C-alpha positions as a Markdown table, in Angstrom:
| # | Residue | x | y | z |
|---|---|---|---|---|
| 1 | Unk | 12.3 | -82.1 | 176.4 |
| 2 | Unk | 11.7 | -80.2 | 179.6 |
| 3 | Unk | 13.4 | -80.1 | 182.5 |
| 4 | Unk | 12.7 | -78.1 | 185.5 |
| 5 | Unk | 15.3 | -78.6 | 188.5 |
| 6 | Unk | 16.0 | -76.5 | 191.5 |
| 7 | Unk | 18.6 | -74.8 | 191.8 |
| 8 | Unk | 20.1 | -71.8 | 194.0 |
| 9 | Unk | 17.9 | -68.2 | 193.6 |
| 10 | Unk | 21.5 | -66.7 | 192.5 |
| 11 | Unk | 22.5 | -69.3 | 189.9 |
| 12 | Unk | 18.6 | -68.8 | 187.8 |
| 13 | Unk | 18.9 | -64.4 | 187.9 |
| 14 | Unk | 22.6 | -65.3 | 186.6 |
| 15 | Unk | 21.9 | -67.3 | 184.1 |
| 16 | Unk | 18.8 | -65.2 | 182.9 |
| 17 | Unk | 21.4 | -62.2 | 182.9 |
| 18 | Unk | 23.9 | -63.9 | 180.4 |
| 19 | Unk | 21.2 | -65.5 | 177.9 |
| 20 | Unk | 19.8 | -61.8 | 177.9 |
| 21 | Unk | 22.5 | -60.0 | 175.3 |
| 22 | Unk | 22.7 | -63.8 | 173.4 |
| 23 | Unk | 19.0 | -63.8 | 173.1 |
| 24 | Unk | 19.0 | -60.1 | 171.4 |
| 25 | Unk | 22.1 | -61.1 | 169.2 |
| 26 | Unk | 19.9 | -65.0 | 168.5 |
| 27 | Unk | 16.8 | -62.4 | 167.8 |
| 28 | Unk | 18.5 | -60.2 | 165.2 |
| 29 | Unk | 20.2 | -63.0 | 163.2 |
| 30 | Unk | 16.6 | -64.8 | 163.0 |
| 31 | Unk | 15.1 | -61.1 | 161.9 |
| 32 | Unk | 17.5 | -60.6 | 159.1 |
| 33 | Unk | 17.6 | -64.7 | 158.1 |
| 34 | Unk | 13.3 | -64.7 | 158.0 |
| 35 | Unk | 13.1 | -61.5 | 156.0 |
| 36 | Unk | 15.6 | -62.9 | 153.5 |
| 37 | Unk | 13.3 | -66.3 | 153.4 |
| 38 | Unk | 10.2 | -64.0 | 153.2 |
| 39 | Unk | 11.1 | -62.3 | 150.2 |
| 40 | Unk | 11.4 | -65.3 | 148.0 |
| 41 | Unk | 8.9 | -66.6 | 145.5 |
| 42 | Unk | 6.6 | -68.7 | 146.2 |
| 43 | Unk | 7.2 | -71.7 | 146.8 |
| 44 | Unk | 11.1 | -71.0 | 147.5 |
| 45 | Unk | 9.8 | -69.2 | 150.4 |
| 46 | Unk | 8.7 | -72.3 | 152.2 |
| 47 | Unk | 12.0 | -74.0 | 151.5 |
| 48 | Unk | 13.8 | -71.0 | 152.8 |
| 49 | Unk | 12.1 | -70.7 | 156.0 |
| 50 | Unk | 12.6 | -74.1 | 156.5 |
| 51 | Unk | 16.6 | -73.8 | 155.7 |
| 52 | Unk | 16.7 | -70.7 | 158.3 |
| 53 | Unk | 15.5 | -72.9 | 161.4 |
| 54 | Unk | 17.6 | -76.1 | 160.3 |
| 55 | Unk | 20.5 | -73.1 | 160.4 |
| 56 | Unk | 19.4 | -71.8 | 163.3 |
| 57 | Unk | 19.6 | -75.4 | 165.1 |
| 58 | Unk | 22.6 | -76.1 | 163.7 |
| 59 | Unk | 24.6 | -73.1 | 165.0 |
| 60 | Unk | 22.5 | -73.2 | 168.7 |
| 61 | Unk | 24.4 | -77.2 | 168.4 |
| 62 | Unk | 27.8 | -75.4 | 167.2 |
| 63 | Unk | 27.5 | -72.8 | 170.3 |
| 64 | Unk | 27.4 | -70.1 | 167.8 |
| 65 | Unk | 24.0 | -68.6 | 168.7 |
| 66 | Unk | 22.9 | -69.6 | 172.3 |
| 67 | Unk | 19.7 | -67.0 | 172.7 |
| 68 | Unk | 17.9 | -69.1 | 175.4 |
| 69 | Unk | 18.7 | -71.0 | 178.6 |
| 70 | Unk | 18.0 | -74.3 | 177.0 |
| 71 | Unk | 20.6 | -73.6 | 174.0 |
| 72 | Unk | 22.9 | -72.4 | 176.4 |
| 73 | Unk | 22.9 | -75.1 | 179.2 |
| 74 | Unk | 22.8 | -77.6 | 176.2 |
| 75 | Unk | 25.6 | -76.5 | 174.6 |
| 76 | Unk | 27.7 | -76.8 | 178.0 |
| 77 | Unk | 26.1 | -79.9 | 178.6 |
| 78 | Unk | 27.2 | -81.5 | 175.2 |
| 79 | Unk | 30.8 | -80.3 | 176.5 |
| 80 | Unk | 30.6 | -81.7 | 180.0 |
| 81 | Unk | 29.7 | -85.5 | 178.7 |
| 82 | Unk | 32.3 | -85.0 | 175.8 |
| 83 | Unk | 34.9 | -84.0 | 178.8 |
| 84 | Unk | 33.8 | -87.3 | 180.9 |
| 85 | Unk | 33.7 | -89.7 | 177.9 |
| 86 | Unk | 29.7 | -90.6 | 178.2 |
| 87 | Unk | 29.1 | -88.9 | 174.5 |
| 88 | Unk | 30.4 | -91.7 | 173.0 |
| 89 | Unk | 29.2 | -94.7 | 175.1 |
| 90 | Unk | 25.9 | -96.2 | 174.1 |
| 91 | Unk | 23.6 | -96.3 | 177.1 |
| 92 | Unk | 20.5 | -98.4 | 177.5 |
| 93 | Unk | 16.8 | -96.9 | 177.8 |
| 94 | Unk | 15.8 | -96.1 | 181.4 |
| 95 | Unk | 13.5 | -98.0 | 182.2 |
| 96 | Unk | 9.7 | -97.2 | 181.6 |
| 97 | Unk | 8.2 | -96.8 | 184.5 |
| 98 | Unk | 11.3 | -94.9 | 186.2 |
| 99 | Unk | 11.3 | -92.4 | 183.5 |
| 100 | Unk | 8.2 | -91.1 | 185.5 |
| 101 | Unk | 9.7 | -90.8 | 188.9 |
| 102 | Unk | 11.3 | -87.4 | 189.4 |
| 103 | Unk | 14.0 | -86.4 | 192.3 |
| 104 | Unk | 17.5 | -87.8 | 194.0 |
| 105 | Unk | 16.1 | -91.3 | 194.8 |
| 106 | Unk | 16.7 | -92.7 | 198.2 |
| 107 | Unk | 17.0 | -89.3 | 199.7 |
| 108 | Unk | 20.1 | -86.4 | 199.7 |
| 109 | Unk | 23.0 | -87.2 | 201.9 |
| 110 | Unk | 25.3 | -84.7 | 203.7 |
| 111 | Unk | 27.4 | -83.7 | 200.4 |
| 112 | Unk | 23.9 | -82.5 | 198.7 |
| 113 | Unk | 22.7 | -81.0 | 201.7 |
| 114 | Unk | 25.9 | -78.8 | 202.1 |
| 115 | Unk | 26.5 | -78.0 | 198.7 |
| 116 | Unk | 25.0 | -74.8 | 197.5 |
| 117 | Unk | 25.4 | -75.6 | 194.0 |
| 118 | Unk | 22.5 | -78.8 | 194.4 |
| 119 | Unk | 18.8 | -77.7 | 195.0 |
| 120 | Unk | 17.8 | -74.2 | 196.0 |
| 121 | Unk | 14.7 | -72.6 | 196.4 |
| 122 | Unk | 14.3 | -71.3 | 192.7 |
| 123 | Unk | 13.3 | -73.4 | 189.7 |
| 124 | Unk | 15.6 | -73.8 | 186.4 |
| 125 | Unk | 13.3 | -74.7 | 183.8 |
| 126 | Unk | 15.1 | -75.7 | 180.3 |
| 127 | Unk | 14.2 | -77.0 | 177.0 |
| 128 | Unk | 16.9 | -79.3 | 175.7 |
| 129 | Unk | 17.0 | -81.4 | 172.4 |
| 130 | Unk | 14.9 | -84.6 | 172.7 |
| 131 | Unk | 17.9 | -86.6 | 171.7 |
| 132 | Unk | 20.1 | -84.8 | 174.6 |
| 133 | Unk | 17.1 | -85.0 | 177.2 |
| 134 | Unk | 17.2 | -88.6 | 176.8 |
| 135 | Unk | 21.1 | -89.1 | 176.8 |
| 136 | Unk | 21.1 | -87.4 | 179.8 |
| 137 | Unk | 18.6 | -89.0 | 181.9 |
| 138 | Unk | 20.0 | -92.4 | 180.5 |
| 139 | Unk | 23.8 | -91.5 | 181.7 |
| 140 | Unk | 22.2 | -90.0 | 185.2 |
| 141 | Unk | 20.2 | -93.6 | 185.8 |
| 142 | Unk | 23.1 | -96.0 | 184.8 |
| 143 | Unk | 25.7 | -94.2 | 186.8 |
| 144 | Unk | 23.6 | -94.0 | 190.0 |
| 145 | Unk | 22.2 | -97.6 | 189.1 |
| 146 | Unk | 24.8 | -99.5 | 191.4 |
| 147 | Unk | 24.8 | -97.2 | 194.1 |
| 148 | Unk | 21.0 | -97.1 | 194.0 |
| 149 | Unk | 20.8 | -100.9 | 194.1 |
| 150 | Unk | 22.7 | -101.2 | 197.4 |
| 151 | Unk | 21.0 | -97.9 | 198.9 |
| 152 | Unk | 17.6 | -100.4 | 198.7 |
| 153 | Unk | 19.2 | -103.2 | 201.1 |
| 154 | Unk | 20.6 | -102.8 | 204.4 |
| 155 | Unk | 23.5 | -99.9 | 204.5 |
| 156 | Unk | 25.3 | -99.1 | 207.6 |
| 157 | Unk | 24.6 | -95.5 | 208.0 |
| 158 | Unk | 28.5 | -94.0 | 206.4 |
| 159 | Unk | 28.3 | -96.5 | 204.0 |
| 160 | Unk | 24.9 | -95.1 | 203.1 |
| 161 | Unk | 26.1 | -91.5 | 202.7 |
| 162 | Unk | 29.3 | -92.3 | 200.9 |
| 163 | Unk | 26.6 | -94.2 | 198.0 |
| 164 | Unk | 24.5 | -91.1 | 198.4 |
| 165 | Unk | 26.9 | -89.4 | 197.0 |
| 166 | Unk | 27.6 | -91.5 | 194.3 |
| 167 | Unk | 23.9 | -91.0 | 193.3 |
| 168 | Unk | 24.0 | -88.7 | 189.8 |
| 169 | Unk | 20.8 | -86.7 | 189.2 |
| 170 | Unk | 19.7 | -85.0 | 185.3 |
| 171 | Unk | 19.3 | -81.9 | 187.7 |
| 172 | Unk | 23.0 | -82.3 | 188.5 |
| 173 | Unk | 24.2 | -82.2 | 185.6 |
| 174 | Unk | 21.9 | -79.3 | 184.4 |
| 175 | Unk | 23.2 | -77.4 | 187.1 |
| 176 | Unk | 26.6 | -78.1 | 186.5 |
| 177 | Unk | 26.1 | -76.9 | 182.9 |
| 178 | Unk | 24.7 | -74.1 | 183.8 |
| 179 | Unk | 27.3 | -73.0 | 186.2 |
| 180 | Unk | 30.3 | -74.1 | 183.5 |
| 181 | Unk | 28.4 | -71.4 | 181.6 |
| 182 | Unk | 28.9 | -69.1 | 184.5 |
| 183 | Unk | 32.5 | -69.7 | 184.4 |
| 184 | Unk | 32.0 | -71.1 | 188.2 |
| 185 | Unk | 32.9 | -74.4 | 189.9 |
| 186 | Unk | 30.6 | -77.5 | 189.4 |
| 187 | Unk | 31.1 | -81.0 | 190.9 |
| 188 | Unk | 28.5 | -84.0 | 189.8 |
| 189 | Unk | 29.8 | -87.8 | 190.9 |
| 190 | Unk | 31.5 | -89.2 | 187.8 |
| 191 | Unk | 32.6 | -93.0 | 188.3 |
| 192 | Unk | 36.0 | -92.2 | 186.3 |
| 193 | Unk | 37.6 | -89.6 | 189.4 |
| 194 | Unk | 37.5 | -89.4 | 192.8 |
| 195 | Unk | 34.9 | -88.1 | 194.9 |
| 196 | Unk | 35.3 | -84.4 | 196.4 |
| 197 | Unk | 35.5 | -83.9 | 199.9 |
């Protein structure tokens, strides 16, 4: 599943730059693996293949090879909803015709608009497993679901930034993947802690 967010100019080039040597290492493991598949029989060659890019998913899942920007955010990802609990809760199916609708809804209060780390200029576009594409965008709609509901009614206007910020996006938590990977500072609004101020 795709996703393309934006995201700070800075955080894309950095990202590129540390999938670069995993890609080459991801490359030359596939090399080797293929050209030991290739050079069985028949129809064992076929099976073979097949085993190499079962492997190859396997140890993209285990963190073990990580050569693209997908494997790499997915892999932080995975560790991000494992740290907040939401790996193991069972989320219902967003809604149909919601699935469609891109974006923050209801707007970016002050906290997103100050924070570096939320939008940017540059697009991040990554492919993550179906299975994880979907978890995600089910975990960002239920979380922001309550604070979404009372953002549609009458807010006073403080009250209407503090749920703002209580609005979780798939884009935030790509980002914050992607900068875990970076070793940097994240913040997405998790029900389970305090807000940051």
């Amino acid at each position: 599943m795709q996703f393309v967010i934006a995201a700070p100019v800075e955080l894309v080039d950095a990202l590129a730059e540390l999938v670069e040597p995993l890609a080459e290492v991801e490359r030359s493991w596939l090399e080797r693996s293929r050209a030991a598949a290739w050079a069985r029989p028949g129809v064992e060659r076929r099976d073979a293949l097949a085993a190499v890019d079962d492997q190859l998913l396997l140890l993209r899942e285990r963190g073990e090879l990580l050569g693209t920007q997908g494997a790499v955010v997915a892999h932080h990802l995975r560790a991000i909803l494992r740290e907040e609990g939401w790996d193991v809760r069972t989320w219902r199916a967003v809604p149909a015709g919601v699935k469609r609708l891109p974006g923050r809804p209801l707007g970016r209060g002050e906290r997103q608009l100050a924070d570096g780390d939320r939008g940017g200029p540059a697009r991040l576009v990554v492919m993550l497993p179906d299975d994880l594409g979907d978890l995600v965008r089910r975990i960002a709609y239920r979380v922001s679901r309550p604070a979404v509901v009372k953002l549609a009614g009458k807010v006073a206007r403080a009250e209407r930034e503090r749920l703002r910020g209580e609005v979780l996006t798939t884009g935030d938590l790509i980002r914050a993947a992607a900068l875990r990977a970076l070793g940097r500072e994240f913040y997405f609004y998790s029900p389970q802690r305090p807000a940051s101020s």
